[in-house]
Coordinates of C-alpha atoms and ligand atoms in Angstrom, one line a residue:
M44 CA -16.8 -27.6 10.5
S45 CA -17.3 -23.9 10.4
T46 CA -16.4 -20.3 8.8
L47 CA -15.5 -17.5 10.2
I48 CA -17.5 -14.0 9.4
L49 CA -15.6 -11.0 9.7
D50 CA -17.5 -7.6 9.5
K51 CA -15.6 -4.0 9.7
N52 CA -16.2 -3.8 13.4
A53 CA -14.4 -7.3 13.9
V54 CA -11.7 -6.8 11.6
R55 CA -10.4 -2.9 13.3
R56 CA -11.1 -4.8 16.9
L57 CA -8.6 -7.6 16.1
L58 CA -6.1 -5.5 13.4
G59 CA -2.8 -3.2 14.8
M60 CA -0.4 -1.8 12.3
P61 CA 2.5 -3.3 14.5
E62 CA 1.4 -6.6 13.6
V63 CA 0.5 -5.7 9.9
L64 CA 4.3 -4.2 9.6
S65 CA 5.8 -8.0 11.3
A66 CA 3.3 -9.8 9.0
V67 CA 3.5 -8.2 5.7
E68 CA 7.5 -8.2 6.0
E69 CA 7.1 -12.1 6.9
A70 CA 5.7 -12.4 3.9
F71 CA 8.0 -10.4 1.1
R72 CA 10.7 -12.9 2.9
L73 CA 8.9 -15.8 2.2
H74 CA 7.9 -14.3 -1.3
A75 CA 11.6 -14.2 -2.2
E76 CA 12.9 -17.1 -0.5
G77 CA 9.9 -19.0 -2.9
K78 CA 8.2 -19.7 -0.6
A79 CA 4.8 -18.0 -1.8
A80 CA 2.9 -18.5 -4.8
M81 CA 1.0 -15.5 -6.1
P82 CA 0.0 -15.6 -9.5
P83 CA -0.8 -12.1 -11.3
K84 CA -3.7 -10.0 -10.0
A85 CA -6.9 -10.6 -13.1
Y86 CA -8.3 -7.0 -13.8
L87 CA -12.1 -6.5 -14.9
T88 CA -12.8 -2.9 -16.1
V89 CA -16.3 -1.9 -16.0
E90 CA -18.2 1.7 -16.5
R91 CA -17.0 3.6 -13.5
G92 CA -14.0 1.6 -12.5
D93 CA -12.3 -2.2 -12.6
F94 CA -12.8 -4.9 -9.9
R95 CA -9.3 -7.0 -9.0
A96 CA -9.0 -10.8 -8.6
M97 CA -5.4 -11.3 -6.3
P98 CA -5.4 -15.4 -5.0
A99 CA -2.5 -16.0 -2.9
A100 CA -0.5 -19.0 -1.1
L101 CA 1.2 -18.7 2.0
P102 CA 2.3 -21.6 4.3
G103 CA -0.1 -23.3 6.0
C104 CA -3.0 -21.0 3.6
A105 CA -4.0 -19.8 0.7
G106 CA -6.5 -17.4 -0.1
I107 CA -8.2 -14.8 -3.1
K108 CA -8.9 -10.6 -2.5
W109 CA -11.7 -9.6 -5.1
V110 CA -11.8 -5.6 -4.5
S111 CA -13.6 -3.1 -6.5
V112 CA -11.9 0.5 -7.4
H113 CA -14.3 3.1 -8.7
P114 CA -12.8 6.0 -8.5
G115 CA -16.4 8.5 -8.3
N116 CA -17.4 7.4 -5.3
L117 CA -17.0 9.9 -3.2
S118 CA -19.4 11.3 -4.5
R119 CA -22.3 9.0 -3.4
N120 CA -20.3 8.7 0.6
L121 CA -19.2 5.5 -0.5
P122 CA -15.5 4.4 -0.3
S123 CA -13.6 4.2 -3.4
V124 CA -11.3 1.0 -2.0
M125 CA -14.0 -1.8 -1.3
A126 CA -12.9 -5.3 -0.8
V127 CA -13.5 -8.8 1.1
I128 CA -11.4 -12.0 1.4
I129 CA -12.1 -15.5 1.3
Y130 CA -9.2 -17.5 3.5
N131 CA -8.6 -20.8 3.5
D132 CA -7.1 -23.6 5.2
R133 CA -4.2 -24.4 2.9
E134 CA -4.2 -28.3 2.9
T135 CA -8.1 -29.4 2.3
G136 CA -9.0 -25.3 0.5
Y137 CA -11.5 -25.2 2.9
P138 CA -13.2 -21.6 3.8
L139 CA -11.7 -20.9 7.5
A140 CA -13.1 -17.0 7.2
V141 CA -14.7 -14.8 4.6
M142 CA -14.3 -11.3 5.6
E143 CA -13.9 -7.7 5.3
A144 CA -10.9 -6.5 3.8
T145 CA -10.9 -2.8 3.0
I146 CA -9.2 -2.0 6.6
I147 CA -7.3 -4.9 5.6
T148 CA -6.0 -4.0 2.6
A149 CA -5.1 0.3 3.6
Y150 CA -3.5 -1.2 6.3
R151 CA -1.3 -3.8 5.2
T152 CA -1.1 -1.2 1.8
G153 CA 0.4 1.4 5.0
A154 CA 2.7 -1.4 6.3
S155 CA 4.2 -2.1 2.6
A156 CA 5.5 1.6 1.8
A157 CA 7.1 2.3 5.5
I158 CA 8.3 -1.6 5.3
A159 CA 10.0 -0.3 2.0
A160 CA 11.0 3.1 3.5
K161 CA 12.9 0.8 6.2
Y162 CA 15.3 -0.2 3.7
L163 CA 15.5 2.2 1.6
A164 CA 14.6 6.1 3.0
R165 CA 17.3 8.1 4.7
K166 CA 17.3 5.9 8.3
N167 CA 17.3 9.7 9.9
S168 CA 14.5 10.6 8.0
R169 CA 12.6 13.5 10.4
T170 CA 9.6 14.8 8.1
L171 CA 7.1 13.0 6.1
G172 CA 4.9 14.3 3.1
L173 CA 1.7 12.8 2.4
I174 CA 0.1 14.2 -1.2
G175 CA -3.2 12.7 -1.2
A176 CA -5.2 13.1 2.3
G177 CA -8.0 10.8 1.4
Y178 CA -8.8 6.8 2.8
Q179 CA -5.1 5.6 2.5
A180 CA -2.9 8.3 4.3
H181 CA -4.2 7.1 7.0
T182 CA -2.6 4.0 7.7
Q183 CA -0.2 5.1 6.0
L184 CA 0.5 7.7 8.6
M185 CA -0.1 5.6 11.2
A186 CA 2.8 2.7 9.5
H187 CA 5.4 4.9 9.2
A188 CA 4.9 6.3 12.7
G189 CA 5.6 2.5 13.6
I190 CA 8.3 3.2 12.1
F191 CA 10.0 6.4 12.3
D192 CA 9.9 9.0 14.8
L193 CA 8.5 11.8 12.9
E194 CA 8.7 15.9 13.9
K195 CA 7.0 16.8 10.8
V196 CA 3.9 15.6 8.8
N197 CA 3.5 17.8 5.7
V198 CA 0.4 17.2 3.9
F199 CA -1.1 18.4 0.1
D200 CA -4.8 17.7 -1.0
I201 CA -6.7 19.5 -3.5
S202 CA -9.6 19.7 -1.4
A203 CA -9.5 20.7 2.6
E204 CA -11.2 19.1 4.3
A205 CA -9.6 16.0 3.9
V206 CA -6.8 17.8 4.9
S207 CA -8.6 18.9 8.0
N208 CA -9.4 15.5 8.5
L209 CA -6.4 14.2 8.3
I210 CA -5.1 16.0 10.5
K211 CA -7.7 16.1 13.0
A212 CA -8.2 11.9 12.9
F213 CA -4.2 11.9 14.5
P214 CA -3.7 15.2 17.2
D215 CA -1.0 13.5 18.8
L216 CA 1.0 13.6 15.5
P217 CA 2.6 16.7 13.9
L218 CA 0.3 16.6 10.9
R219 CA 0.4 20.3 8.8
R220 CA -1.3 21.6 6.3
S221 CA 0.9 22.0 3.0
S222 CA 1.8 22.7 -0.6
I223 CA 2.2 20.4 -3.0
E224 CA 6.4 21.5 -3.3
E225 CA 6.5 21.8 0.8
A226 CA 5.5 18.3 1.3
A227 CA 7.2 16.7 -2.1
A228 CA 10.5 18.4 -0.3
S229 CA 9.8 16.1 2.8
D230 CA 12.3 12.8 3.3
I231 CA 10.1 10.8 2.7
V232 CA 6.8 10.9 0.2
C233 CA 4.0 9.1 0.1
T234 CA 1.8 9.5 -3.2
L235 CA -1.7 8.7 -2.7
T236 CA -4.3 10.2 -5.3
P237 CA -6.1 8.4 -8.1
S238 CA -4.6 10.9 -10.5
R239 CA -3.9 10.4 -14.3
R240 CA -0.9 12.5 -15.1
P241 CA 1.9 13.7 -13.6
I242 CA 0.9 15.9 -10.7
V243 CA 4.8 15.7 -8.5
K244 CA 7.9 17.6 -10.6
R245 CA 11.4 16.7 -10.6
E246 CA 12.3 20.1 -8.9
W247 CA 10.9 19.5 -6.3
I248 CA 11.8 16.1 -4.8
L249 CA 15.4 16.9 -2.7
P250 CA 18.5 14.7 -3.1
G251 CA 18.3 12.0 -0.2
T252 CA 14.5 11.8 -0.5
H253 CA 12.9 8.2 -0.8
V254 CA 9.3 8.3 -2.4
N255 CA 6.4 5.9 -2.2
A256 CA 3.8 6.4 -5.3
V257 CA 0.9 3.9 -4.0
G258 CA -1.8 5.8 -5.7
A259 CA -0.8 4.4 -9.0
D260 CA -1.9 1.0 -9.4
A261 CA -4.0 0.5 -12.4
A262 CA -2.8 0.9 -16.3
G263 CA -3.7 5.2 -17.4
K264 CA -2.5 6.2 -13.5
E265 CA 0.4 8.2 -12.5
E266 CA 1.9 11.0 -10.3
L267 CA 5.7 11.4 -10.7
D268 CA 7.0 13.0 -13.3
P269 CA 9.0 10.5 -15.2
A270 CA 12.0 12.0 -14.8
V271 CA 11.7 11.7 -10.8
L272 CA 12.1 8.2 -12.3
K273 CA 15.0 8.3 -14.6
A274 CA 16.7 9.9 -10.9
A275 CA 16.1 7.7 -8.7
T276 CA 17.0 3.6 -7.8
V277 CA 13.1 2.2 -8.6
V278 CA 12.0 -1.1 -6.2
V279 CA 8.4 -2.8 -7.1
D280 CA 6.7 -4.4 -5.4
D281 CA 6.2 -7.0 -8.5
L282 CA 7.6 -6.0 -11.8
K283 CA 4.8 -7.5 -14.0
Q284 CA 2.1 -5.4 -12.1
A285 CA 4.4 -2.3 -12.0
A286 CA 5.2 -2.8 -15.0
S287 CA 1.3 -3.1 -16.6
G288 CA -0.6 -0.4 -13.8
G289 CA 2.1 0.5 -11.3
E290 CA 3.9 4.4 -11.2
I291 CA 5.8 3.1 -14.3
N292 CA 3.1 2.6 -16.4
V293 CA 2.9 5.2 -18.0
P294 CA 6.2 5.6 -18.7
V295 CA 6.8 2.5 -19.4
A296 CA 3.8 2.4 -22.1
Q297 CA 5.3 5.2 -23.8
G298 CA 8.7 4.5 -24.1
I299 CA 9.7 6.9 -21.8
Y300 CA 11.1 4.4 -19.2
S301 CA 12.1 1.0 -19.7
P302 CA 10.7 -1.8 -16.5
D303 CA 14.7 -3.1 -17.6
E304 CA 15.4 0.3 -15.4
V305 CA 13.9 -0.7 -12.3
Y306 CA 16.7 -1.7 -9.5
G307 CA 15.0 -4.8 -8.0
T308 CA 11.6 -6.0 -5.7
L309 CA 10.9 -5.2 -2.0
P310 CA 10.6 -8.9 -1.6
E311 CA 14.4 -9.4 -2.7
I312 CA 15.5 -6.3 -0.6
V313 CA 13.7 -7.7 2.3
A314 CA 15.2 -11.0 2.5
G315 CA 18.8 -9.5 2.2
K316 CA 19.0 -9.9 -1.5
R317 CA 19.7 -7.1 -2.9
R318 CA 21.4 -4.1 -1.0
G319 CA 18.9 -1.3 -0.1
R320 CA 19.9 2.5 0.4
A321 CA 23.8 2.8 -0.9
D322 CA 24.2 6.5 -0.1
E323 CA 22.7 9.2 1.5
R324 CA 21.9 11.8 -2.2
Q325 CA 20.4 8.1 -3.5
I326 CA 17.1 9.4 -4.5
T327 CA 15.0 5.8 -4.3
V328 CA 11.4 5.4 -5.4
F329 CA 9.4 2.6 -4.3
D330 CA 6.3 1.3 -7.2
S331 CA 3.8 0.0 -4.4
T332 CA 1.2 -2.0 -7.2
G333 CA -0.1 -4.0 -4.0
I334 CA 0.4 -8.0 -3.4
A335 CA -1.6 -10.4 -3.0
I336 CA -0.2 -12.2 -0.3
E337 CA 0.4 -8.9 2.1
D338 CA -3.4 -9.3 2.0
I339 CA -3.9 -13.1 2.6
A340 CA -0.3 -12.3 5.6
V341 CA -2.6 -10.2 7.6
A342 CA -6.1 -12.5 6.5
K343 CA -3.4 -15.2 8.4
L344 CA -3.4 -12.5 11.1
I345 CA -7.2 -11.9 11.9
Y346 CA -8.3 -15.3 11.1
E347 CA -5.5 -16.4 13.9
R348 CA -6.5 -14.2 16.0
A349 CA -10.3 -14.6 16.1
R350 CA -10.0 -18.2 16.5
A351 CA -7.9 -17.2 19.3
Q352 CA -10.5 -14.5 21.2
G353 CA -13.8 -16.6 20.6
G354 CA -16.7 -15.6 20.4
Y355 CA -17.1 -13.8 16.1
P356 CA -19.8 -15.5 14.6
Q357 CA -19.4 -18.9 12.5
V358 CA -21.8 -20.7 9.7
E359 CA -21.8 -23.8 7.5
L360 CA -20.5 -22.4 4.3
V361 CA -20.2 -25.0 2.8
Ligands
NAD294 N1 -0.3 0.6 -4.4 C1 -1.7 -0.4 -3.5 O1 -1.5 -1.3 -2.9 C2 -2.8 0.9 -3.5 C3 -3.6 0.3 -2.4 C4 -5.1 1.3 -2.2 C5 -5.1 1.8 -3.2 N2 -4.2 2.9 -4.3 C6 -4.5 3.4 -4.8 O2 -4.5 4.8 -3.7 C7 -5.3 5.6 -4.3 C8 -5.9 6.6 -3.1 O3 -6.4 5.8 -2.5 P1 -7.8 6.1 -1.5 O4 -8.4 5.0 -1.1 O5 -7.2 7.0 -0.6 O6 -9.1 7.2 -2.3 P2 -9.3 8.5 -1.7 O7 -10.3 8.7 -2.8 O8 -9.9 7.9 0.0 O9 -8.7 9.3 -1.8 C9 -8.0 10.0 -3.1 C10 -7.3 11.3 -2.1 O10 -7.0 12.1 -3.3 C11 -6.7 13.5 -3.3 N3 -6.6 14.0 -4.7 C12 -7.1 13.1 -5.8 N4 -6.2 14.0 -7.0 C13 -5.5 14.7 -5.6 C14 -4.2 15.9 -7.1 N5 -3.8 16.0 -8.3 N6 -3.1 16.6 -5.6 C15 -3.6 16.1 -4.7 N7 -4.7 15.9 -4.4 C16 -5.4 14.7 -4.6 C17 -8.7 13.8 -4.0 O11 -9.1 14.7 -3.1 C18 -8.7 12.4 -2.0 O12 -8.2 13.3 -1.0 C19 -6.0 5.0 -5.2 O13 -5.7 5.7 -6.7 C20 -5.9 3.8 -5.0 O14 -6.7 3.1 -6.4 C21 -3.3 1.9 -3.7

C-alpha cells in the first residue's frame, strides 16, 4: 500500500466548489444522524498564534487536520492560516493520503457559510456583503455565487489593496468597494476579519438579514455588536466550539449572552430536525467556528478523485 502526497497544486486542481458544497452538506446530514464522530478541537496556543488539532470520522474514512492560525503572517508574505490533513482508512487506520489543507479550509468554510445561507437567508437574497476581503473572502464569494443569483456584492476591508485584489480576482461577478455600513446592509453579510472587538453595529443590520459570522474562531475574537446576537436567531456549527471560540464566545464570557439562547446547529437544520428561516423579517446569524467533519468530507472527495485520475505522487510512508 502507499500514501498519496497531494500538494497545493494537486489539491487546487482536484477541488471544485459545487462538489464541496454537496460534500459538506452531506457531512452535516450524517453528523446530525449520528453517523459521524468528532471529538472537540484541541488548541495549542503559542506566542504569535495558535495550532488546532481537528480529528473526525465519517463512513469509510477518518482523518485529522493540523492547522495553524498566525494573524501576523501577512507582513511576512505567508498566509495567516496554514493546514495539513492526514486522511486514513477507517477500517485499518492506514494513512491513505497527506494533503495540503489550507485551500480545503477556505473551500469548506465558504461552503458551510453558503449552506447556512441556503437554509437561513431569504430565498430572494440578491446582495452579499463581505466585511474582510482576505483569503477567506474568495471562497465565501465562490460558494455564495454557487447558490444565490447575486446582483451586487458590497466589499469592505480596512485594506484598500485587499478590496482591489478581490475585485480583480472575480471580473465576472458584480463586486463593488463599499463602506462597512453598506456591506452590513446587504441581504447576506459575511464577516471575515480577525477582529477582537465588535465592528458591525446593531443599527446597520436590516430586518430579514442573514449574517455569517466567520472570523471569530478562537477565544477573544468577535466581530458583531452583541446586540445583533440578541436580536437574531443564532445557529452554530457546534455549540461547545462556538461558546468557547466562536462569535458568541466573548458575550458568553461577559455574561451578556447565554449558550442556551442559541436556536440550534446547522447540521440539525440540514437534516430537517429543526426548521430554517421562519419569516421574512427574522435576523439570522450563523456562528461558524469550522468543524472537522467538513475537512474530512472534502479530503474524501479529493482522495477519491486523485485515485480515480491517477498520476499523483505516492510514498511508502509507513
Ligand atoms: N470559521 C471558520 O471556520 C474559519 C476558517 C478559517 C479562517 N477563519 C478566520 O477568518 C478570519 C479571516 O481569515 P483569512 O484567512 O481571510 O485572513 P486574512 O488575513 O487573509 O484576511 C483578513 C482580512 O481582514 C481585514 N481586516 C482586519 N481587520 C479588519 C476590520 N476591523 N475591518 C475590516 N477588515 C479588517 C484585513 O485587512 C484582511 O484583508 C480569521 O480570523 C480566521 O481565523 C475562520
